[in-house]
């Protein structure tokens, strides 16, 4: 439990930090030690008198965080297998969306709502494909705050907010929140390190690691929105993906980017001479001209590692796929919805819905030379199974 005077002093320290190190007009504040402690206190009060579903004294209930007490809203981890005056809360994880976390966040929050709830110097999540730093600031004398995203491409796995506050004994807190996400929606909120204490050297070492991550650049979050009018249609810039330019890619360039193929083939299709490069996760089909030149006719992604236009990939949900491009401008006729434009003319898009949560999304654009390029996204049971760009 924390005393009110301590809470006031820590809040004033945080305000000074935000005004100087981070800037006074940057919106939401970083996570503070005070609000983390207050949330922990609230979980203790809420669970008081509740009987856990498990036996905390069972050896299977002991974890690195402490002795697990499993409740219907989540799990609390104590220093002892009982809740007496000598047992303290060390960590907690909440799954129930009815239980609010700090800033009113919960397990129904989208990634964007979560990012908007805390201070953020990196709204586009510029970093590497694996991680991006949201903010890092403070000093050892006043405290260190940082936020980090761990991800697999566009799929954000965790958002972490950490706080290292100096204590009277010369040590620092090593606590924070970890939001776990699936399909860019929060599914769990975890408070960690509530009793953990570390040295100044340990904080400095961690800060150096976060600072190194903050210098990473080149991979960003693709814009998405539930408001289809705020998004752009499928356009020529989207034809740069997976390290290639669809309109100019040659077999030699594909080999340089993707490496040696699993197989090569040169079939005939309706009198057209084709050349196929096949990989575990994708297939490229080139049309062979009379002069022997080869132009890319289709690029199909069927595995989960490569990203197509606007970072679409196998495993994306139907919602994530549709919210990357403009939608909502047309009507539904039968099982086909016009997302925007007129199918087959200019820039257009349709969604064809089938049974069992299946769908086919098609996005077309017309090049300056009159050729059409189509992006086709195949959905099975709400998930993307194929991303193909082709020239009809």
GROMACS .gro file of C-alpha atoms in nm:
model
  392
    1UNK     CA    1   0.000   0.000   0.000
    2UNK     CA    2   0.126   0.349  -0.069
    3UNK     CA    3   0.074   0.657   0.140
    4UNK     CA    4  -0.101   0.964   0.000
    5UNK     CA    5   0.204   1.189   0.049
    6UNK     CA    6   0.423   0.949  -0.147
    7UNK     CA    7   0.163   0.942  -0.425
    8UNK     CA    8   0.159   1.323  -0.438
    9UNK     CA    9   0.538   1.349  -0.458
   10UNK     CA   10   0.559   1.088  -0.730
   11UNK     CA   11   0.283   1.254  -0.930
   12UNK     CA   12   0.466   1.589  -0.909
   13UNK     CA   13   0.786   1.421  -1.026
   14UNK     CA   14   0.603   1.272  -1.323
   15UNK     CA   15   0.454   1.607  -1.415
   16UNK     CA   16   0.799   1.768  -1.407
   17UNK     CA   17   0.930   1.488  -1.626
   18UNK     CA   18   0.652   1.530  -1.881
   19UNK     CA   19   0.696   1.907  -1.893
   20UNK     CA   20   1.072   1.894  -1.946
   21UNK     CA   21   1.191   1.566  -2.096
   22UNK     CA   22   0.887   1.479  -2.304
   23UNK     CA   23   0.721   1.814  -2.368
   24UNK     CA   24   0.405   1.959  -2.218
   25UNK     CA   25   0.186   1.934  -2.528
   26UNK     CA   26   0.231   1.571  -2.623
   27UNK     CA   27  -0.109   1.448  -2.507
   28UNK     CA   28  -0.123   1.148  -2.275
   29UNK     CA   29   0.145   1.089  -2.010
   30UNK     CA   30   0.374   0.788  -1.970
   31UNK     CA   31   0.266   0.516  -1.729
   32UNK     CA   32   0.346   0.624  -1.372
   33UNK     CA   33   0.447   0.419  -1.070
   34UNK     CA   34   0.159   0.577  -0.879
   35UNK     CA   35  -0.118   0.464  -1.115
   36UNK     CA   36   0.036   0.118  -1.142
   37UNK     CA   37   0.030   0.082  -0.763
   38UNK     CA   38  -0.323   0.219  -0.744
   39UNK     CA   39  -0.443  -0.034  -1.003
   40UNK     CA   40  -0.280  -0.313  -0.802
   41UNK     CA   41  -0.456  -0.189  -0.488
   42UNK     CA   42  -0.786  -0.191  -0.675
   43UNK     CA   43  -0.736  -0.553  -0.780
   44UNK     CA   44  -0.663  -0.647  -0.419
   45UNK     CA   45  -0.979  -0.476  -0.297
   46UNK     CA   46  -1.192  -0.628  -0.574
   47UNK     CA   47  -1.070  -0.981  -0.502
   48UNK     CA   48  -1.092  -0.954  -0.124
   49UNK     CA   49  -1.305  -1.240   0.007
   50UNK     CA   50  -1.311  -1.423  -0.329
   51UNK     CA   51  -1.215  -1.788  -0.326
   52UNK     CA   52  -0.961  -1.876  -0.593
   53UNK     CA   53  -1.047  -2.156  -0.836
   54UNK     CA   54  -0.715  -2.326  -0.774
   55UNK     CA   55  -0.513  -2.431  -0.469
   56UNK     CA   56  -0.235  -2.171  -0.439
   57UNK     CA   57  -0.036  -2.406  -0.212
   58UNK     CA   58  -0.020  -2.670  -0.486
   59UNK     CA   59   0.335  -2.675  -0.631
   60UNK     CA   60   0.180  -2.638  -0.976
   61UNK     CA   61   0.052  -2.293  -0.869
   62UNK     CA   62   0.400  -2.154  -0.813
   63UNK     CA   63   0.547  -1.947  -1.097
   64UNK     CA   64   0.831  -1.701  -1.149
   65UNK     CA   65   0.585  -1.425  -1.054
   66UNK     CA   66   0.486  -1.595  -0.729
   67UNK     CA   67   0.196  -1.810  -0.606
   68UNK     CA   68  -0.095  -1.793  -0.848
   69UNK     CA   69  -0.447  -1.718  -0.722
   70UNK     CA   70  -0.681  -1.784  -1.014
   71UNK     CA   71  -1.007  -1.585  -1.021
   72UNK     CA   72  -1.275  -1.543  -1.284
   73UNK     CA   73  -1.134  -1.204  -1.396
   74UNK     CA   74  -0.769  -1.312  -1.408
   75UNK     CA   75  -0.480  -1.424  -1.189
   76UNK     CA   76  -0.303  -1.254  -0.897
   77UNK     CA   77   0.048  -1.360  -0.794
   78UNK     CA   78   0.146  -1.334  -0.427
   79UNK     CA   79   0.473  -1.382  -0.240
   80UNK     CA   80   0.314  -1.656  -0.026
   81UNK     CA   81   0.045  -1.920  -0.092
   82UNK     CA   82  -0.197  -1.731   0.134
   83UNK     CA   83  -0.337  -1.380   0.165
   84UNK     CA   84  -0.236  -1.272   0.512
   85UNK     CA   85  -0.053  -0.959   0.625
   86UNK     CA   86   0.284  -1.107   0.532
   87UNK     CA   87   0.190  -1.181   0.172
   88UNK     CA   88   0.228  -0.912  -0.094
   89UNK     CA   89   0.104  -0.884  -0.450
   90UNK     CA   90   0.390  -0.927  -0.697
   91UNK     CA   91   0.213  -0.941  -1.034
   92UNK     CA   92  -0.132  -0.967  -1.190
   93UNK     CA   93  -0.289  -1.055  -1.522
   94UNK     CA   94  -0.645  -0.961  -1.620
   95UNK     CA   95  -0.848  -1.113  -1.904
   96UNK     CA   96  -1.197  -0.980  -1.823
   97UNK     CA   97  -1.298  -0.675  -2.028
   98UNK     CA   98  -1.523  -0.567  -1.740
   99UNK     CA   99  -1.214  -0.495  -1.528
  100UNK     CA  100  -1.059  -0.166  -1.633
  101UNK     CA  101  -0.681  -0.133  -1.642
  102UNK     CA  102  -0.497   0.201  -1.605
  103UNK     CA  103  -0.633   0.481  -1.827
  104UNK     CA  104  -0.961   0.290  -1.860
  105UNK     CA  105  -0.802   0.044  -2.101
  106UNK     CA  106  -0.932  -0.312  -2.118
  107UNK     CA  107  -0.920  -0.633  -2.316
  108UNK     CA  108  -1.146  -0.496  -2.590
  109UNK     CA  109  -0.915  -0.210  -2.683
  110UNK     CA  110  -0.780  -0.195  -3.034
  111UNK     CA  111  -0.410  -0.131  -3.085
  112UNK     CA  112  -0.473   0.230  -3.188
  113UNK     CA  113  -0.692   0.307  -2.885
  114UNK     CA  114  -0.426   0.160  -2.661
  115UNK     CA  115  -0.145   0.361  -2.820
  116UNK     CA  116  -0.356   0.677  -2.787
  117UNK     CA  117  -0.401   0.613  -2.414
  118UNK     CA  118  -0.032   0.660  -2.329
  119UNK     CA  119   0.242   0.898  -2.429
  120UNK     CA  120   0.380   0.811  -2.772
  121UNK     CA  121   0.660   0.973  -2.970
  122UNK     CA  122   0.635   0.716  -3.248
  123UNK     CA  123   0.276   0.708  -3.382
  124UNK     CA  124   0.374   0.519  -3.699
  125UNK     CA  125   0.569   0.256  -3.500
  126UNK     CA  126   0.880   0.317  -3.705
  127UNK     CA  127   1.136   0.053  -3.612
  128UNK     CA  128   1.228  -0.298  -3.721
  129UNK     CA  129   0.989  -0.572  -3.824
  130UNK     CA  130   1.029  -0.716  -3.473
  131UNK     CA  131   1.009  -0.409  -3.247
  132UNK     CA  132   0.955  -0.035  -3.217
  133UNK     CA  133   1.025   0.209  -2.934
  134UNK     CA  134   0.733   0.432  -2.833
  135UNK     CA  135   0.923   0.661  -2.596
  136UNK     CA  136   1.225   0.675  -2.366
  137UNK     CA  137   1.289   0.957  -2.123
  138UNK     CA  138   1.387   1.070  -1.778
  139UNK     CA  139   1.701   1.055  -1.566
  140UNK     CA  140   1.831   0.827  -1.294
  141UNK     CA  141   1.768   1.099  -1.036
  142UNK     CA  142   1.405   1.156  -1.140
  143UNK     CA  143   1.308   0.820  -1.288
  144UNK     CA  144   1.315   0.644  -1.623
  145UNK     CA  145   1.007   0.575  -1.835
  146UNK     CA  146   0.987   0.383  -2.161
  147UNK     CA  147   0.740   0.210  -2.394
  148UNK     CA  148   0.809  -0.067  -2.644
  149UNK     CA  149   0.618  -0.269  -2.903
  150UNK     CA  150   0.711  -0.628  -2.987
  151UNK     CA  151   0.565  -0.751  -3.315
  152UNK     CA  152   0.578  -0.986  -3.609
  153UNK     CA  153   0.542  -0.740  -3.893
  154UNK     CA  154   0.201  -0.576  -3.870
  155UNK     CA  155   0.093  -0.820  -3.600
  156UNK     CA  156   0.164  -0.653  -3.267
  157UNK     CA  157   0.218  -0.915  -2.997
  158UNK     CA  158   0.279  -0.695  -2.693
  159UNK     CA  159   0.287  -0.330  -2.591
  160UNK     CA  160   0.495  -0.271  -2.280
  161UNK     CA  161   0.512   0.037  -2.059
  162UNK     CA  162   0.788   0.037  -1.795
  163UNK     CA  163   0.869   0.265  -1.504
  164UNK     CA  164   1.189   0.282  -1.297
  165UNK     CA  165   1.140   0.513  -1.000
  166UNK     CA  166   1.426   0.588  -0.754
  167UNK     CA  167   1.357   0.469  -0.399
  168UNK     CA  168   1.492   0.577  -0.062
  169UNK     CA  169   1.730   0.281  -0.037
  170UNK     CA  170   1.906   0.380  -0.360
  171UNK     CA  171   1.742   0.112  -0.570
  172UNK     CA  172   1.477   0.145  -0.841
  173UNK     CA  173   1.144  -0.006  -0.926
  174UNK     CA  174   1.143  -0.249  -1.218
  175UNK     CA  175   0.773  -0.258  -1.293
  176UNK     CA  176   0.523  -0.191  -1.565
  177UNK     CA  177   0.237  -0.312  -1.778
  178UNK     CA  178   0.238  -0.558  -2.067
  179UNK     CA  179  -0.063  -0.560  -2.299
  180UNK     CA  180  -0.093  -0.882  -2.500
  181UNK     CA  181  -0.271  -0.853  -2.836
  182UNK     CA  182  -0.416  -1.088  -3.095
  183UNK     CA  183  -0.518  -0.954  -3.436
  184UNK     CA  184  -0.425  -0.609  -3.297
  185UNK     CA  185  -0.681  -0.628  -3.015
  186UNK     CA  186  -0.590  -0.648  -2.646
  187UNK     CA  187  -0.663  -0.989  -2.491
  188UNK     CA  188  -0.474  -0.958  -2.159
  189UNK     CA  189  -0.325  -0.691  -1.935
  190UNK     CA  190  -0.036  -0.786  -1.707
  191UNK     CA  191   0.123  -0.587  -1.426
  192UNK     CA  192   0.472  -0.711  -1.345
  193UNK     CA  193   0.752  -0.633  -1.101
  194UNK     CA  194   0.534  -0.476  -0.832
  195UNK     CA  195   0.788  -0.577  -0.564
  196UNK     CA  196   1.097  -0.606  -0.782
  197UNK     CA  197   1.390  -0.375  -0.710
  198UNK     CA  198   1.702  -0.322  -0.921
  199UNK     CA  199   2.024  -0.120  -0.907
  200UNK     CA  200   2.110   0.197  -1.098
  201UNK     CA  201   2.354  -0.004  -1.310
  202UNK     CA  202   2.077  -0.245  -1.409
  203UNK     CA  203   1.848   0.043  -1.504
  204UNK     CA  204   2.128   0.203  -1.708
  205UNK     CA  205   2.197  -0.123  -1.890
  206UNK     CA  206   1.831  -0.165  -1.978
  207UNK     CA  207   1.805   0.198  -2.087
  208UNK     CA  208   2.096   0.147  -2.328
  209UNK     CA  209   1.911  -0.147  -2.482
  210UNK     CA  210   1.592   0.056  -2.524
  211UNK     CA  211   1.789   0.348  -2.668
  212UNK     CA  212   1.943   0.116  -2.926
  213UNK     CA  213   1.596  -0.005  -3.021
  214UNK     CA  214   1.478   0.355  -3.057
  215UNK     CA  215   1.733   0.405  -3.336
  216UNK     CA  216   1.586   0.127  -3.550
  217UNK     CA  217   1.396   0.252  -3.854
  218UNK     CA  218   1.248   0.145  -4.186
  219UNK     CA  219   0.946  -0.067  -4.095
  220UNK     CA  220   0.623   0.115  -4.005
  221UNK     CA  221   0.262   0.045  -3.919
  222UNK     CA  222   0.038   0.044  -4.225
  223UNK     CA  223  -0.257   0.284  -4.180
  224UNK     CA  224  -0.589   0.112  -4.114
  225UNK     CA  225  -0.927   0.241  -4.008
  226UNK     CA  226  -1.285   0.141  -3.944
  227UNK     CA  227  -1.373   0.453  -4.144
  228UNK     CA  228  -1.334   0.342  -4.506
  229UNK     CA  229  -1.358   0.697  -4.637
  230UNK     CA  230  -1.031   0.788  -4.462
  231UNK     CA  231  -0.835   0.527  -4.658
  232UNK     CA  232  -0.696   0.546  -5.009
  233UNK     CA  233  -0.791   0.304  -5.290
  234UNK     CA  234  -0.552   0.039  -5.420
  235UNK     CA  235  -0.296   0.238  -5.618
  236UNK     CA  236   0.024   0.203  -5.817
  237UNK     CA  237   0.244   0.269  -5.513
  238UNK     CA  238   0.100  -0.049  -5.360
  239UNK     CA  239   0.271  -0.252  -5.633
  240UNK     CA  240   0.602  -0.221  -5.445
  241UNK     CA  241   0.594  -0.510  -5.197
  242UNK     CA  242   0.797  -0.809  -5.075
  243UNK     CA  243   1.111  -0.632  -5.192
  244UNK     CA  244   1.009  -0.612  -5.560
  245UNK     CA  245   0.840  -0.374  -5.800
  246UNK     CA  246   0.559  -0.573  -5.959
  247UNK     CA  247   0.557  -0.368  -6.279
  248UNK     CA  248   0.929  -0.397  -6.354
  249UNK     CA  249   1.040  -0.716  -6.178
  250UNK     CA  250   1.240  -0.964  -6.386
  251UNK     CA  251   1.323  -1.325  -6.296
  252UNK     CA  252   1.679  -1.214  -6.218
  253UNK     CA  253   1.557  -0.950  -5.974
  254UNK     CA  254   1.319  -1.198  -5.812
  255UNK     CA  255   1.606  -1.444  -5.762
  256UNK     CA  256   1.818  -1.172  -5.606
  257UNK     CA  257   1.545  -1.080  -5.355
  258UNK     CA  258   1.385  -1.419  -5.286
  259UNK     CA  259   1.680  -1.650  -5.343
  260UNK     CA  260   1.691  -1.982  -5.523
  261UNK     CA  261   1.341  -2.119  -5.597
  262UNK     CA  262   1.211  -2.459  -5.497
  263UNK     CA  263   1.124  -2.522  -5.861
  264UNK     CA  264   1.123  -2.358  -6.205
  265UNK     CA  265   0.884  -2.435  -6.488
  266UNK     CA  266   0.819  -2.307  -6.841
  267UNK     CA  267   0.464  -2.416  -6.932
  268UNK     CA  268   0.243  -2.311  -7.221
  269UNK     CA  269  -0.096  -2.162  -7.138
  270UNK     CA  270  -0.332  -2.098  -7.428
  271UNK     CA  271  -0.044  -2.035  -7.662
  272UNK     CA  272   0.135  -1.808  -7.416
  273UNK     CA  273   0.484  -1.904  -7.303
  274UNK     CA  274   0.517  -1.871  -6.927
  275UNK     CA  275   0.802  -1.897  -6.680
  276UNK     CA  276   0.728  -1.993  -6.320
  277UNK     CA  277   0.939  -1.948  -6.008
  278UNK     CA  278   0.797  -2.149  -5.720
  279UNK     CA  279   0.882  -2.100  -5.351
  280UNK     CA  280   0.745  -2.243  -5.029
  281UNK     CA  281   0.548  -1.925  -4.957
  282UNK     CA  282   0.491  -1.775  -5.299
  283UNK     CA  283   0.480  -1.826  -5.675
  284UNK     CA  284   0.576  -1.582  -5.952
  285UNK     CA  285   0.454  -1.629  -6.309
  286UNK     CA  286   0.625  -1.440  -6.593
  287UNK     CA  287   0.503  -1.399  -6.950
  288UNK     CA  288   0.774  -1.463  -7.208
  289UNK     CA  289   0.772  -1.219  -7.499
  290UNK     CA  290   0.871  -1.287  -7.862
  291UNK     CA  291   1.211  -1.134  -7.792
  292UNK     CA  292   1.266  -1.365  -7.495
  293UNK     CA  293   1.206  -1.097  -7.233
  294UNK     CA  294   0.996  -1.193  -6.933
  295UNK     CA  295   0.749  -0.966  -6.754
  296UNK     CA  296   0.578  -1.049  -6.428
  297UNK     CA  297   0.217  -1.156  -6.483
  298UNK     CA  298   0.119  -1.269  -6.132
  299UNK     CA  299   0.265  -1.289  -5.782
  300UNK     CA  300   0.080  -1.515  -5.538
  301UNK     CA  301   0.162  -1.531  -5.166
  302UNK     CA  302   0.039  -1.843  -4.989
  303UNK     CA  303   0.264  -1.856  -4.680
  304UNK     CA  304   0.271  -1.647  -4.366
  305UNK     CA  305   0.612  -1.481  -4.393
  306UNK     CA  306   0.590  -1.256  -4.699
  307UNK     CA  307   0.386  -0.935  -4.699
  308UNK     CA  308   0.190  -0.820  -5.003
  309UNK     CA  309   0.047  -0.476  -5.082
  310UNK     CA  310  -0.004  -0.271  -4.763
  311UNK     CA  311   0.162  -0.555  -4.573
  312UNK     CA  312  -0.132  -0.793  -4.627
  313UNK     CA  313  -0.030  -1.148  -4.543
  314UNK     CA  314  -0.168  -1.496  -4.496
  315UNK     CA  315  -0.320  -1.517  -4.148
  316UNK     CA  316  -0.464  -1.165  -4.142
  317UNK     CA  317  -0.827  -1.151  -4.038
  318UNK     CA  318  -1.100  -1.037  -4.275
  319UNK     CA  319  -1.135  -0.719  -4.068
  320UNK     CA  320  -0.764  -0.638  -4.082
  321UNK     CA  321  -0.761  -0.700  -4.458
  322UNK     CA  322  -1.061  -0.482  -4.543
  323UNK     CA  323  -0.947  -0.195  -4.319
  324UNK     CA  324  -0.630  -0.134  -4.522
  325UNK     CA  325  -0.808   0.003  -4.832
  326UNK     CA  326  -1.102   0.233  -4.901
  327UNK     CA  327  -1.445   0.075  -4.847
  328UNK     CA  328  -1.807   0.157  -4.777
  329UNK     CA  329  -1.890   0.356  -5.091
  330UNK     CA  330  -2.104   0.102  -5.278
  331UNK     CA  331  -2.397  -0.126  -5.219
  332UNK     CA  332  -2.460  -0.498  -5.189
  333UNK     CA  333  -2.610  -0.690  -5.480
  334UNK     CA  334  -2.664  -1.055  -5.407
  335UNK     CA  335  -2.347  -1.175  -5.241
  336UNK     CA  336  -2.120  -0.910  -5.399
  337UNK     CA  337  -2.051  -0.577  -5.233
  338UNK     CA  338  -1.899  -0.289  -5.424
  339UNK     CA  339  -1.646  -0.131  -5.190
  340UNK     CA  340  -1.572   0.164  -5.419
  341UNK     CA  341  -1.567   0.256  -5.788
  342UNK     CA  342  -1.714   0.065  -6.082
  343UNK     CA  343  -1.584  -0.293  -6.119
  344UNK     CA  344  -1.354  -0.322  -6.420
  345UNK     CA  345  -1.317   0.053  -6.472
  346UNK     CA  346  -1.056   0.288  -6.325
  347UNK     CA  347  -0.998   0.219  -5.958
  348UNK     CA  348  -1.249  -0.021  -5.804
  349UNK     CA  349  -1.296  -0.286  -5.537
  350UNK     CA  350  -1.546  -0.559  -5.459
  351UNK     CA  351  -1.606  -0.817  -5.186
  352UNK     CA  352  -1.768  -1.146  -5.285
  353UNK     CA  353  -1.905  -1.330  -4.983
  354UNK     CA  354  -1.942  -1.706  -4.968
  355UNK     CA  355  -2.048  -1.964  -4.711
  356UNK     CA  356  -1.860  -2.049  -4.392
  357UNK     CA  357  -1.713  -1.700  -4.350
  358UNK     CA  358  -1.539  -1.720  -4.687
  359UNK     CA  359  -1.485  -1.419  -4.911
  360UNK     CA  360  -1.283  -1.291  -5.204
  361UNK     CA  361  -1.170  -0.930  -5.204
  362UNK     CA  362  -1.069  -0.778  -5.538
  363UNK     CA  363  -0.899  -0.440  -5.582
  364UNK     CA  364  -0.838  -0.312  -5.934
  365UNK     CA  365  -0.647  -0.020  -6.079
  366UNK     CA  366  -0.591   0.103  -6.434
  367UNK     CA  367  -0.238   0.192  -6.541
  368UNK     CA  368  -0.151   0.481  -6.772
  369UNK     CA  369  -0.112   0.237  -7.062
  370UNK     CA  370  -0.466   0.105  -7.006
  371UNK     CA  371  -0.370  -0.226  -6.845
  372UNK     CA  372  -0.557  -0.342  -6.539
  373UNK     CA  373  -0.380  -0.476  -6.228
  374UNK     CA  374  -0.584  -0.667  -5.972
  375UNK     CA  375  -0.513  -0.754  -5.611
  376UNK     CA  376  -0.713  -1.060  -5.506
  377UNK     CA  377  -0.735  -1.158  -5.139
  378UNK     CA  378  -0.885  -1.499  -5.058
  379UNK     CA  379  -1.054  -1.538  -4.719
  380UNK     CA  380  -1.144  -1.873  -4.561
  381UNK     CA  381  -1.310  -1.891  -4.220
  382UNK     CA  382  -1.242  -1.519  -4.160
  383UNK     CA  383  -0.867  -1.548  -4.232
  384UNK     CA  384  -0.657  -1.462  -4.537
  385UNK     CA  385  -0.523  -1.770  -4.714
  386UNK     CA  386  -0.391  -1.617  -5.038
  387UNK     CA  387  -0.276  -1.275  -5.159
  388UNK     CA  388  -0.233  -1.249  -5.536
  389UNK     CA  389  -0.148  -0.956  -5.760
  390UNK     CA  390  -0.202  -1.023  -6.131
  391UNK     CA  391  -0.257  -0.866  -6.469
  392UNK     CA  392  -0.573  -1.015  -6.629
   0.00000   0.00000   0.00000
